Structures are given as C-alpha cells and as structure tokens.
C-alpha cells in the first residue's frame, strides 16, 4: 500500500534527522563548534546525507531481503570535546533522541488507534511498524561494536591502548554487524524478538507490526529508487561547485587518501579563493603527509580570510612545533586559546611549547587551564609533573603523577617522573619501586631513558638501580 510506504519513509527520515541532530547539538554544547560550520544544527536531511549510509547501504539491505531504509551521519571532531563525559554524551544523544521518537510514536498509537478513522485505517499498522523499527534500531545502535553509538558511549572510559585499537577497527564495525545480522541467525533472531517483546510491552501488538511490514514492503523498492534519484538530483542542484569539491575532499580525507583530498580542496579554492574551510582542510591533509611548510602556508591563508579560525591557529601551532619554530608555535597556540578558551588541547600544547623554553610557571598555568576543562587526561598531569620537577617542587610533582596514574595506571612516564621526584627527595626505596613499575610497563624505553637521565645521579650506586638498567 503506497500510503503506508510513504508514511513509514517520511517518519523514518524525520527520526534519522532527529537522531543525528541529537549528536550534533550535544557535540556543539560539549565544545565541537565545527558542527555549526558544517551545517549540522538543522533538521534538513540533506545536511546529514552520506553516500554510503544513505544510498549504498539501503541498496545492500534491499538485495539481502532486508528493509531498505536510509541512514545518515554527522562527523564530530572528538578532540574538541571538553571531557570523557561529553564524548559519551555525544554518542548517547542519538539513541536518546530515537528513544524519545519511539515513545512519542507509542503514545500516538496507544491513544489514537481507538479513534473512528475508517478511511485511514492503514495508518495504524504503518505507525505500529514504524514504532517497531525505532525500537529495533535503538537496540541495534546500542550494541558495543566499534562504529556504533553503544561502543562510543563506553569508549572514552576504556584504557588508551584499547581505544587506539578500536579506532583502527571502527571503520570495519559496520561489516561485522552485517556479518552478524545475515550469517548468525540466533543473533538476528534475538534482536528481532527483543524488539517485538518491547513493542508488545508498550502496547504495540505484533500482528499489527507484521501487517505494517507487509503493506510497506509492497512499495518499498519503488520508493527507494525514487528517493535515490531525487536525493542525487536535489544534492547536485542545490550544492555550489566549491561545496561539491569541498565535500569530495572531506570524503577522501575520511578514506585517508590525502593527495586526492588536496587535489579536491585545490579545485574548491580555484572556484572560491576566499573559502577558509577549504584552505584549513588542505592544511590538515598536508599535515598528515608531513609537508609542514605547505601546511603552514595553507593555515596562514585560512586565518587571513577568517582571523577567528581557532582550529587553523591550533593546527598551525602543531606544524610550527614539529619544525621547531617554537616561538611561532607559542604565538599560534596563544591565539587559539584566546579565541577558543575552552579547548583543552590548545592549552595543553601551549603548555608544552612554553616548557620547551623553560617557562615552567607559565607552562603549569597552561596545564592547569587544560585540566580545568579536561581533568581526565593523564598526559597533561604527567607533563605538569615534569614542569613542577624542574621547579624543584617535588611533592607537587608526585601529587601530579599520582593523578595521572589514577587515570591511567599503565602510564609509563607518570611512574618514571614519580621516581625522579622521589629520587630528588632522597626517597631511594620509593624511587626504586616506581622505577620497577616503569620498567615493567616498558622495559626498553625505561633503560634508554634511565641511562641518559641525570635525575638518578644520587642512586646510581644502588644495586637495585644497576640491576634495573642492566649495567
């Protein structure tokens, strides 16, 4: 029945937009203001369209006999989020929005299905099926598989080494999900029956859901083809040439095809030379290719066009620091925190650059600002301890190391810095214990560092120390 298919598709499209808007608005509140520049703070479905999720995946679902409904995506810059809690909140925001939609649909069905609407009886099976879909997708999306929101909620709280592995695996998470859905029947049945059970629990009868599915499926294929044609046509007609090249460049970046990304951004710049985002992303791609001078030149163009472009100032500082142009790097980081004072990584990098110039008091002040925004970054606490150590504030340095170790017990440098501070205080036994832990975590790195470090001059006669470094 055509009405059912149209109703379900439109309802699904709106729910997807609300899901992605949930991610975007929470990311904006949490510190990633780039979502505003990308146009995500809207319910316009075209802003969330992703070629693979919106067009390719529905076709695959259709070919495999599934439900060919489109997905969408927003691209969040997680490094800008202020804390682990915000990172989890951003991932949770989408499923929460979907749950709210499911609740609203359930209320509508429960209170509306008794209305005497003889001419529109088709709407109730359509509503039942749409509600079931929302419940099913919420369950699916909350699975702890990298790439899904369920994993995104817990990822910030996992050990750093697991986080790093999951990021590499994340791009394949969707394929793992496909394999589980289509080749592991018990898994697929468990999800489907779970969604049915919840649907019935909230008052949506399974027979009504089944009727809605059958009526929807009669026209689903036709609607998918029409939707794809319309989406492509509208996208091509509404986007300006420089936006097309810019989007293409971002797509190449996501695939880590940096040379192709640069070529696309160059085309965008040829069409619109005062396009700061294209200059910035060109600089980012060049930075990944370690073409630092070229990256700085691109960032300079971005901030010339848009002086308040704090992301460009920050990445410019990174490139300058790599080239050991530290004074320029300090100025660039200082500009970034002036424009965006709640970006903890800019404060952290600012502190590191100041420490390189032995401006330790200023470096500690910068670290403290970073910690105020993001208190759960073990690296900041560890580098703060080093600056305190250089100022001979050893007790404070140990306290800073303890903070880092509480966050990440396997942080080699935190244990090592703690050993240095205890050694300077003459607490040899404690220093040896700290060194043993550091050596256990990374033996090769420990030996290389300890042999060069003068912090242990007062301990070098100690047999335990000699044994640890293998002399």
CSV table of C-alpha atoms in Angstrom, one decimal:
chain,number,residue,atom,x,y,z
A,1,UNK,CA,0.0,0.0,0.0
A,2,UNK,CA,1.6,3.2,-1.2
A,3,UNK,CA,0.3,5.4,1.7
A,4,UNK,CA,2.0,3.0,4.3
A,5,UNK,CA,5.3,3.1,2.4
A,6,UNK,CA,5.3,6.9,2.2
A,7,UNK,CA,4.2,7.3,5.8
A,8,UNK,CA,7.0,5.0,7.1
A,9,UNK,CA,9.7,6.5,4.9
A,10,UNK,CA,8.8,10.1,5.9
A,11,UNK,CA,8.6,9.2,9.5
A,12,UNK,CA,11.9,7.3,9.4
A,13,UNK,CA,13.6,10.2,7.6
A,14,UNK,CA,12.4,12.6,10.4
A,15,UNK,CA,13.6,10.3,13.1
A,16,UNK,CA,17.0,9.9,11.5
A,17,UNK,CA,17.3,13.7,11.3
A,18,UNK,CA,16.4,14.0,15.0
A,19,UNK,CA,18.9,11.2,15.8
A,20,UNK,CA,21.8,13.0,14.0
A,21,UNK,CA,20.7,16.4,15.3
A,22,UNK,CA,20.9,14.9,18.8
A,23,UNK,CA,24.6,14.0,18.2
A,24,UNK,CA,25.3,17.4,16.7
A,25,UNK,CA,23.7,19.7,19.3
A,26,UNK,CA,25.3,17.8,22.2
A,27,UNK,CA,28.7,18.0,20.4
A,28,UNK,CA,28.2,21.7,20.0
A,29,UNK,CA,27.4,22.1,23.7
A,30,UNK,CA,30.4,19.9,24.5
A,31,UNK,CA,32.9,22.1,22.6
A,32,UNK,CA,32.9,21.0,18.9
A,33,UNK,CA,31.6,24.2,17.4
A,34,UNK,CA,32.7,22.9,14.0
A,35,UNK,CA,29.3,21.1,13.7
A,36,UNK,CA,27.8,24.6,13.2
A,37,UNK,CA,30.1,25.4,10.4
A,38,UNK,CA,29.3,22.1,8.8
A,39,UNK,CA,25.6,22.9,8.9
A,40,UNK,CA,24.6,20.1,11.2
A,41,UNK,CA,22.5,22.2,13.6
A,42,UNK,CA,19.4,21.7,11.5
A,43,UNK,CA,16.7,19.1,10.7
A,44,UNK,CA,17.4,19.4,6.9
A,45,UNK,CA,18.0,15.8,5.8
A,46,UNK,CA,20.4,16.9,3.0
A,47,UNK,CA,22.9,18.1,5.6
A,48,UNK,CA,23.1,14.6,7.1
A,49,UNK,CA,23.2,12.7,3.8
A,50,UNK,CA,26.1,10.3,3.5
A,51,UNK,CA,26.7,8.4,0.2
A,52,UNK,CA,27.4,5.0,1.8
A,53,UNK,CA,24.8,5.2,4.6
A,54,UNK,CA,22.1,6.9,2.7
A,55,UNK,CA,22.3,5.2,-0.7
A,56,UNK,CA,24.7,2.2,-0.8
A,57,UNK,CA,23.6,0.5,2.5
A,58,UNK,CA,19.9,0.7,1.7
A,59,UNK,CA,20.6,-1.0,-1.7
A,60,UNK,CA,22.6,-3.7,0.1
A,61,UNK,CA,19.7,-4.2,2.6
A,62,UNK,CA,17.3,-4.5,-0.3
A,63,UNK,CA,19.4,-7.1,-2.2
A,64,UNK,CA,19.7,-9.1,1.0
A,65,UNK,CA,16.0,-9.1,1.6
A,66,UNK,CA,16.0,-6.6,4.4
A,67,UNK,CA,14.3,-3.2,4.9
A,68,UNK,CA,15.8,-0.6,2.5
A,69,UNK,CA,15.7,2.5,4.8
A,70,UNK,CA,18.5,5.1,4.6
A,71,UNK,CA,20.9,6.1,7.3
A,72,UNK,CA,22.8,9.3,7.9
A,73,UNK,CA,25.9,10.6,9.7
A,74,UNK,CA,27.4,13.6,11.4
A,75,UNK,CA,31.2,13.9,11.6
A,76,UNK,CA,32.2,15.0,15.1
A,77,UNK,CA,35.7,16.2,15.9
A,78,UNK,CA,36.1,14.4,19.3
A,79,UNK,CA,39.4,16.1,20.1
A,80,UNK,CA,37.4,19.3,20.7
A,81,UNK,CA,35.1,17.9,23.3
A,82,UNK,CA,35.8,19.0,26.8
A,83,UNK,CA,35.8,15.7,28.7
A,84,UNK,CA,35.2,12.0,28.5
A,85,UNK,CA,31.7,12.6,29.8
A,86,UNK,CA,30.9,14.9,26.9
A,87,UNK,CA,32.3,12.2,24.5
A,88,UNK,CA,29.9,9.6,26.0
A,89,UNK,CA,27.1,12.1,26.0
A,90,UNK,CA,27.5,12.8,22.3
A,91,UNK,CA,27.3,9.1,21.4
A,92,UNK,CA,24.3,8.7,23.7
A,93,UNK,CA,22.4,11.7,22.3
A,94,UNK,CA,21.4,9.9,19.1
A,95,UNK,CA,19.9,6.8,20.7
A,96,UNK,CA,18.2,9.0,23.3
A,97,UNK,CA,16.6,11.0,20.5
A,98,UNK,CA,15.5,7.8,18.9
A,99,UNK,CA,14.0,6.6,22.2
A,100,UNK,CA,12.1,9.8,22.5
A,101,UNK,CA,10.7,9.3,19.0
A,102,UNK,CA,9.7,5.8,19.8
A,103,UNK,CA,7.9,7.0,23.0
A,104,UNK,CA,6.1,9.6,21.0
A,105,UNK,CA,5.0,7.1,18.4
A,106,UNK,CA,3.9,4.7,21.1
A,107,UNK,CA,1.7,7.3,22.8
A,108,UNK,CA,0.2,8.3,19.4
A,109,UNK,CA,-0.6,4.7,18.7
A,110,UNK,CA,-2.0,3.9,22.1
A,111,UNK,CA,-4.3,6.9,22.2
A,112,UNK,CA,-5.1,7.2,18.6
A,113,UNK,CA,-5.8,3.6,17.4
A,114,UNK,CA,-9.2,3.7,19.0
A,115,UNK,CA,-10.3,6.7,17.0
A,116,UNK,CA,-13.0,6.0,14.4
A,117,UNK,CA,-11.0,6.8,11.3
A,118,UNK,CA,-12.4,4.3,8.8
A,119,UNK,CA,-10.8,5.9,5.8
A,120,UNK,CA,-7.4,6.0,7.4
A,121,UNK,CA,-7.2,2.6,9.0
A,122,UNK,CA,-3.9,1.9,7.2
A,123,UNK,CA,-2.2,4.5,9.4
A,124,UNK,CA,-2.2,2.2,12.5
A,125,UNK,CA,-0.3,-0.7,11.0
A,126,UNK,CA,2.1,1.9,9.5
A,127,UNK,CA,2.5,3.5,12.9
A,128,UNK,CA,3.0,0.2,14.6
A,129,UNK,CA,5.7,-0.9,12.1
A,130,UNK,CA,7.5,2.5,12.3
A,131,UNK,CA,7.5,2.2,16.1
A,132,UNK,CA,8.9,-1.3,15.9
A,133,UNK,CA,11.6,-0.1,13.6
A,134,UNK,CA,12.6,2.7,16.0
A,135,UNK,CA,12.8,0.2,18.9
A,136,UNK,CA,14.8,-2.3,16.8
A,137,UNK,CA,17.3,0.3,15.6
A,138,UNK,CA,17.8,1.6,19.2
A,139,UNK,CA,18.7,-1.9,20.3
A,140,UNK,CA,21.0,-2.4,17.3
A,141,UNK,CA,22.7,1.0,17.8
A,142,UNK,CA,23.4,0.4,21.4
A,143,UNK,CA,25.4,-2.8,20.7
A,144,UNK,CA,29.1,-2.3,21.9
A,145,UNK,CA,30.6,-2.7,18.4
A,146,UNK,CA,33.1,-0.1,17.3
A,147,UNK,CA,31.4,2.3,14.9
A,148,UNK,CA,28.1,2.2,16.7
A,149,UNK,CA,26.9,4.6,19.4
A,150,UNK,CA,26.8,1.9,22.0
A,151,UNK,CA,30.6,1.5,21.7
A,152,UNK,CA,31.0,5.3,21.5
A,153,UNK,CA,29.4,5.6,24.9
A,154,UNK,CA,31.9,3.4,26.7
A,155,UNK,CA,35.0,4.1,24.5
A,156,UNK,CA,36.2,7.2,26.4
A,157,UNK,CA,36.4,5.2,29.6
A,158,UNK,CA,38.5,2.3,28.2
A,159,UNK,CA,42.3,2.1,28.5
A,160,UNK,CA,44.1,4.2,25.9
A,161,UNK,CA,45.6,1.2,24.1
A,162,UNK,CA,42.1,-0.4,23.6
A,163,UNK,CA,40.8,3.0,22.4
A,164,UNK,CA,43.6,3.1,19.8
A,165,UNK,CA,42.9,-0.4,18.5
A,166,UNK,CA,39.1,0.3,18.4
A,167,UNK,CA,39.7,3.4,16.2
A,168,UNK,CA,41.6,1.3,13.7
A,169,UNK,CA,38.9,-1.3,13.8
A,170,UNK,CA,35.9,1.1,13.8
A,171,UNK,CA,35.7,1.5,10.1
A,172,UNK,CA,35.1,-2.2,9.8
A,173,UNK,CA,32.5,-2.3,12.6
A,174,UNK,CA,29.6,-2.0,10.1
A,175,UNK,CA,30.9,-5.1,8.2
A,176,UNK,CA,31.0,-7.1,11.4
A,177,UNK,CA,27.4,-6.0,12.1
A,178,UNK,CA,26.4,-7.1,8.6
A,179,UNK,CA,28.0,-10.5,9.2
A,180,UNK,CA,26.3,-11.0,12.5
A,181,UNK,CA,22.9,-10.0,11.1
A,182,UNK,CA,23.0,-12.0,7.9
A,183,UNK,CA,25.0,-15.1,8.8
A,184,UNK,CA,24.4,-15.6,12.6
A,185,UNK,CA,20.7,-16.4,12.7
A,186,UNK,CA,20.5,-16.7,16.5
A,187,UNK,CA,21.9,-13.1,16.8
A,188,UNK,CA,19.4,-11.7,14.3
A,189,UNK,CA,16.5,-13.6,15.8
A,190,UNK,CA,17.5,-12.3,19.3
A,191,UNK,CA,17.4,-8.7,18.2
A,192,UNK,CA,14.1,-9.1,16.3
A,193,UNK,CA,12.4,-10.9,19.1
A,194,UNK,CA,13.7,-8.4,21.6
A,195,UNK,CA,12.2,-5.6,19.6
A,196,UNK,CA,8.9,-7.4,19.3
A,197,UNK,CA,8.9,-8.1,23.1
A,198,UNK,CA,9.5,-4.4,23.9
A,199,UNK,CA,6.9,-3.4,21.3
A,200,UNK,CA,4.2,-5.6,22.8
A,201,UNK,CA,5.3,-4.5,26.3
A,202,UNK,CA,4.5,-0.8,25.4
A,203,UNK,CA,1.2,-1.8,23.7
A,204,UNK,CA,2.1,-2.4,20.1
A,205,UNK,CA,0.7,-5.8,19.0
A,206,UNK,CA,3.0,-7.9,16.9
A,207,UNK,CA,0.3,-8.8,14.3
A,208,UNK,CA,-0.2,-5.1,13.7
A,209,UNK,CA,3.6,-4.7,13.2
A,210,UNK,CA,3.6,-7.6,10.7
A,211,UNK,CA,0.7,-6.1,8.8
A,212,UNK,CA,2.5,-2.8,8.6
A,213,UNK,CA,5.7,-4.5,7.3
A,214,UNK,CA,3.8,-6.4,4.6
A,215,UNK,CA,2.0,-3.2,3.4
A,216,UNK,CA,5.2,-1.3,3.5
A,217,UNK,CA,7.2,-3.9,1.6
A,218,UNK,CA,4.8,-3.8,-1.4
A,219,UNK,CA,6.1,-0.3,-2.4
A,220,UNK,CA,9.5,-0.1,-0.6
A,221,UNK,CA,11.6,-1.0,-3.7
A,222,UNK,CA,9.9,1.6,-5.8
A,223,UNK,CA,10.2,4.3,-3.2
A,224,UNK,CA,13.9,3.5,-2.6
A,225,UNK,CA,14.7,4.0,-6.3
A,226,UNK,CA,12.6,7.2,-6.4
A,227,UNK,CA,14.3,8.5,-3.2
A,228,UNK,CA,17.8,7.8,-4.5
A,229,UNK,CA,17.1,9.6,-7.8
A,230,UNK,CA,15.5,12.6,-6.0
A,231,UNK,CA,18.3,12.8,-3.4
A,232,UNK,CA,21.0,12.8,-6.1
A,233,UNK,CA,19.2,15.4,-8.2
A,234,UNK,CA,18.5,17.7,-5.3
A,235,UNK,CA,22.0,17.4,-4.0
A,236,UNK,CA,23.5,18.2,-7.4
A,237,UNK,CA,21.2,21.1,-8.0
A,238,UNK,CA,21.5,22.8,-4.6
A,239,UNK,CA,25.2,22.5,-4.0
A,240,UNK,CA,27.5,25.1,-5.3
A,241,UNK,CA,30.6,23.9,-7.3
A,242,UNK,CA,33.1,24.8,-4.5
A,243,UNK,CA,30.9,22.9,-2.0
A,244,UNK,CA,30.9,19.8,-4.2
A,245,UNK,CA,34.7,19.8,-4.3
A,246,UNK,CA,34.9,20.5,-0.6
A,247,UNK,CA,32.7,17.6,0.2
A,248,UNK,CA,34.7,15.4,-2.1
A,249,UNK,CA,37.9,16.4,-0.3
A,250,UNK,CA,36.4,15.5,3.0
A,251,UNK,CA,35.3,12.2,1.7
A,252,UNK,CA,38.9,11.5,0.5
A,253,UNK,CA,40.2,12.5,4.0
A,254,UNK,CA,37.9,10.0,5.7
A,255,UNK,CA,39.5,7.4,3.5
A,256,UNK,CA,43.0,8.7,4.3
A,257,UNK,CA,43.6,9.5,0.6
A,258,UNK,CA,45.4,12.7,1.4
A,259,UNK,CA,46.8,13.5,-2.1
A,260,UNK,CA,43.4,13.1,-3.7
A,261,UNK,CA,41.9,15.2,-0.9
A,262,UNK,CA,44.4,18.0,-1.5
A,263,UNK,CA,43.5,18.0,-5.2
A,264,UNK,CA,39.8,18.3,-4.4
A,265,UNK,CA,40.4,21.2,-2.0
A,266,UNK,CA,42.5,22.9,-4.6
A,267,UNK,CA,39.6,22.7,-7.0
A,268,UNK,CA,37.3,24.2,-4.4
A,269,UNK,CA,39.8,27.0,-3.9
A,270,UNK,CA,40.1,27.7,-7.6
A,271,UNK,CA,36.3,28.2,-7.7
A,272,UNK,CA,36.2,30.2,-4.5
A,273,UNK,CA,39.6,31.5,-3.4
A,274,UNK,CA,38.2,33.0,-0.1
A,275,UNK,CA,37.0,29.7,1.2
A,276,UNK,CA,38.7,29.4,4.6
A,277,UNK,CA,37.4,25.9,5.4
A,278,UNK,CA,38.9,24.5,2.1
A,279,UNK,CA,42.3,26.2,3.0
A,280,UNK,CA,42.1,24.7,6.5
A,281,UNK,CA,41.3,21.2,5.4
A,282,UNK,CA,44.0,21.4,2.7
A,283,UNK,CA,46.4,22.3,5.5
A,284,UNK,CA,45.2,19.3,7.6
A,285,UNK,CA,45.8,16.9,4.6
A,286,UNK,CA,49.3,18.4,4.1
A,287,UNK,CA,50.0,18.0,7.8
A,288,UNK,CA,49.1,14.2,7.6
A,289,UNK,CA,51.6,14.0,4.7
A,290,UNK,CA,54.3,15.7,6.9
A,291,UNK,CA,54.5,18.6,4.4
A,292,UNK,CA,54.7,21.0,7.2
A,293,UNK,CA,55.8,24.2,5.4
A,294,UNK,CA,53.0,23.8,2.9
A,295,UNK,CA,50.5,23.1,5.7
A,296,UNK,CA,51.6,26.3,7.5
A,297,UNK,CA,51.1,28.3,4.3
A,298,UNK,CA,47.5,26.8,3.9
A,299,UNK,CA,46.7,27.7,7.6
A,300,UNK,CA,48.0,31.2,7.0
A,301,UNK,CA,45.6,31.7,4.2
A,302,UNK,CA,42.7,30.3,6.3
A,303,UNK,CA,43.4,32.7,9.2
A,304,UNK,CA,44.0,35.6,6.7
A,305,UNK,CA,40.4,35.1,5.4
A,306,UNK,CA,38.9,34.2,8.8
A,307,UNK,CA,41.1,35.6,11.6
A,308,UNK,CA,38.9,33.9,14.4
A,309,UNK,CA,39.5,30.5,12.8
A,310,UNK,CA,40.9,28.9,16.0
A,311,UNK,CA,41.2,25.4,14.6
A,312,UNK,CA,43.6,26.8,11.9
A,313,UNK,CA,45.6,28.6,14.6
A,314,UNK,CA,45.9,25.4,16.6
A,315,UNK,CA,46.9,23.1,13.8
A,316,UNK,CA,49.3,25.8,12.6
A,317,UNK,CA,51.0,25.6,16.0
A,318,UNK,CA,51.4,21.9,15.7
A,319,UNK,CA,53.2,22.2,12.3
A,320,UNK,CA,55.4,25.0,13.7
A,321,UNK,CA,56.3,23.0,16.7
A,322,UNK,CA,57.3,20.0,14.6
A,323,UNK,CA,59.6,22.3,12.6
A,324,UNK,CA,61.0,23.5,16.0
A,325,UNK,CA,59.8,27.1,15.3
A,326,UNK,CA,58.8,27.2,19.0
A,327,UNK,CA,58.3,30.9,19.4
A,328,UNK,CA,55.9,31.0,16.5
A,329,UNK,CA,54.2,27.9,17.8
A,330,UNK,CA,53.6,29.6,21.2
A,331,UNK,CA,52.1,32.6,19.5
A,332,UNK,CA,49.9,30.4,17.4
A,333,UNK,CA,48.6,28.4,20.4
A,334,UNK,CA,48.2,31.6,22.4
A,335,UNK,CA,45.9,32.9,19.6
A,336,UNK,CA,43.9,29.6,19.6
A,337,UNK,CA,43.2,29.8,23.3
A,338,UNK,CA,42.4,33.5,23.1
A,339,UNK,CA,39.7,32.7,20.5
A,340,UNK,CA,38.6,29.3,22.0
A,341,UNK,CA,39.4,29.4,25.7
A,342,UNK,CA,37.5,26.1,26.4
A,343,UNK,CA,39.6,23.9,24.0
A,344,UNK,CA,41.8,21.9,26.4
A,345,UNK,CA,44.2,20.6,23.8
A,346,UNK,CA,45.2,24.1,22.8
A,347,UNK,CA,46.1,24.9,26.4
A,348,UNK,CA,48.0,21.6,26.7
A,349,UNK,CA,50.0,22.2,23.6
A,350,UNK,CA,50.6,25.8,24.7
A,351,UNK,CA,52.0,24.5,28.0
A,352,UNK,CA,54.3,22.0,26.2
A,353,UNK,CA,55.7,24.8,24.0
A,354,UNK,CA,56.3,27.1,27.0
A,355,UNK,CA,58.0,24.2,28.8
A,356,UNK,CA,60.4,23.8,25.9
A,357,UNK,CA,61.5,27.4,26.6
A,358,UNK,CA,61.9,26.6,30.3
A,359,UNK,CA,59.0,28.9,31.1
A,360,UNK,CA,57.8,26.4,33.6
A,361,UNK,CA,55.5,28.7,35.7
A,362,UNK,CA,53.6,29.7,32.6
A,363,UNK,CA,53.5,26.1,31.4
A,364,UNK,CA,52.0,25.0,34.6
A,365,UNK,CA,49.4,27.7,34.4
A,366,UNK,CA,48.5,26.5,30.9
A,367,UNK,CA,48.3,22.9,32.0
A,368,UNK,CA,46.0,23.9,34.9
A,369,UNK,CA,43.7,25.6,32.4
A,370,UNK,CA,43.7,22.4,30.3
A,371,UNK,CA,43.0,20.3,33.4
A,372,UNK,CA,40.2,22.6,34.4
A,373,UNK,CA,38.5,21.8,31.1
A,374,UNK,CA,39.5,18.2,30.8
A,375,UNK,CA,40.6,16.7,34.2
A,376,UNK,CA,40.9,13.1,32.9
A,377,UNK,CA,43.8,13.3,30.5
A,378,UNK,CA,46.8,11.5,32.1
A,379,UNK,CA,49.3,13.1,29.7
A,380,UNK,CA,48.5,16.6,30.9
A,381,UNK,CA,49.0,15.6,34.6
A,382,UNK,CA,52.3,13.9,33.6
A,383,UNK,CA,53.7,16.8,31.7
A,384,UNK,CA,52.6,19.1,34.5
A,385,UNK,CA,54.6,16.9,37.0
A,386,UNK,CA,57.7,17.4,34.8
A,387,UNK,CA,57.4,21.2,34.9
A,388,UNK,CA,57.0,21.0,38.7
A,389,UNK,CA,60.0,18.8,38.9
A,390,UNK,CA,62.2,21.4,37.1
A,391,UNK,CA,61.0,24.0,39.6
A,392,UNK,CA,62.1,21.6,42.4
A,393,UNK,CA,58.5,21.4,43.7
A,394,UNK,CA,58.9,17.6,44.1
A,395,UNK,CA,56.0,17.0,46.4
A,396,UNK,CA,53.6,18.7,44.0
A,397,UNK,CA,55.2,16.8,41.1
A,398,UNK,CA,54.5,13.5,42.9
A,399,UNK,CA,50.9,14.5,43.5
A,400,UNK,CA,50.5,15.3,39.8
A,401,UNK,CA,52.0,11.9,38.9
A,402,UNK,CA,49.5,10.2,41.2
A,403,UNK,CA,46.7,12.0,39.4
A,404,UNK,CA,47.9,10.7,36.1
A,405,UNK,CA,48.4,7.1,37.5
A,406,UNK,CA,44.8,7.1,38.9
A,407,UNK,CA,43.5,7.9,35.4
A,408,UNK,CA,45.9,5.5,33.6
A,409,UNK,CA,47.8,3.0,35.8
A,410,UNK,CA,49.8,1.9,32.8
A,411,UNK,CA,51.2,5.4,32.0
A,412,UNK,CA,55.0,4.7,31.9
A,413,UNK,CA,56.1,8.3,32.0
A,414,UNK,CA,54.0,9.1,35.1
A,415,UNK,CA,55.7,6.3,37.1
A,416,UNK,CA,59.1,7.4,35.7
A,417,UNK,CA,58.5,11.1,36.7
A,418,UNK,CA,57.3,10.0,40.1
A,419,UNK,CA,60.6,8.0,40.5
A,420,UNK,CA,62.6,11.1,39.6
A,421,UNK,CA,60.8,13.3,42.2
A,422,UNK,CA,61.2,10.6,44.9
A,423,UNK,CA,64.9,10.3,44.0
A,424,UNK,CA,65.4,14.1,44.3
A,425,UNK,CA,63.8,13.9,47.7
A,426,UNK,CA,66.2,11.2,48.8
A,427,UNK,CA,63.4,8.5,49.0
A,428,UNK,CA,65.5,5.9,47.2
A,429,UNK,CA,63.4,2.9,48.1
A,430,UNK,CA,60.2,4.6,46.8
A,431,UNK,CA,62.0,5.7,43.7
A,432,UNK,CA,63.2,2.1,43.0
A,433,UNK,CA,59.6,0.9,43.4
A,434,UNK,CA,58.4,3.5,40.9
A,435,UNK,CA,61.2,2.5,38.5
A,436,UNK,CA,60.4,-1.1,38.8
A,437,UNK,CA,56.8,-0.3,37.7
A,438,UNK,CA,58.0,1.8,34.9
A,439,UNK,CA,60.4,-0.9,33.7
A,440,UNK,CA,57.6,-3.5,33.9
A,441,UNK,CA,55.4,-1.3,31.7
A,442,UNK,CA,58.1,-0.6,29.0
A,443,UNK,CA,61.5,-2.2,29.7
A,444,UNK,CA,63.3,-0.9,26.6
A,445,UNK,CA,62.0,2.6,26.9
A,446,UNK,CA,62.9,2.6,30.6
A,447,UNK,CA,66.5,1.5,30.1
A,448,UNK,CA,67.1,4.0,27.3
A,449,UNK,CA,65.7,6.9,29.4
A,450,UNK,CA,67.3,6.0,32.7
A,451,UNK,CA,70.8,5.7,31.3
A,452,UNK,CA,70.6,9.3,30.0
A,453,UNK,CA,68.7,10.9,32.8
A,454,UNK,CA,70.7,12.8,35.4
A,455,UNK,CA,67.8,12.7,37.9
A,456,UNK,CA,69.1,9.4,39.3
A,457,UNK,CA,72.7,10.5,40.0
A,458,UNK,CA,72.2,10.0,43.7
A,459,UNK,CA,71.0,6.5,43.1
A,460,UNK,CA,73.5,5.1,40.6
A,461,UNK,CA,75.4,3.3,43.2
A,462,UNK,CA,72.2,1.5,44.3
A,463,UNK,CA,72.3,-2.2,43.4
A,464,UNK,CA,68.6,-2.3,42.5
A,465,UNK,CA,69.0,0.6,40.2
A,466,UNK,CA,72.0,-1.0,38.5
A,467,UNK,CA,70.1,-4.2,38.0
A,468,UNK,CA,67.1,-2.4,36.5
A,469,UNK,CA,69.0,-0.6,33.8
A,470,UNK,CA,71.2,-3.7,33.1
A,471,UNK,CA,74.6,-2.1,33.8
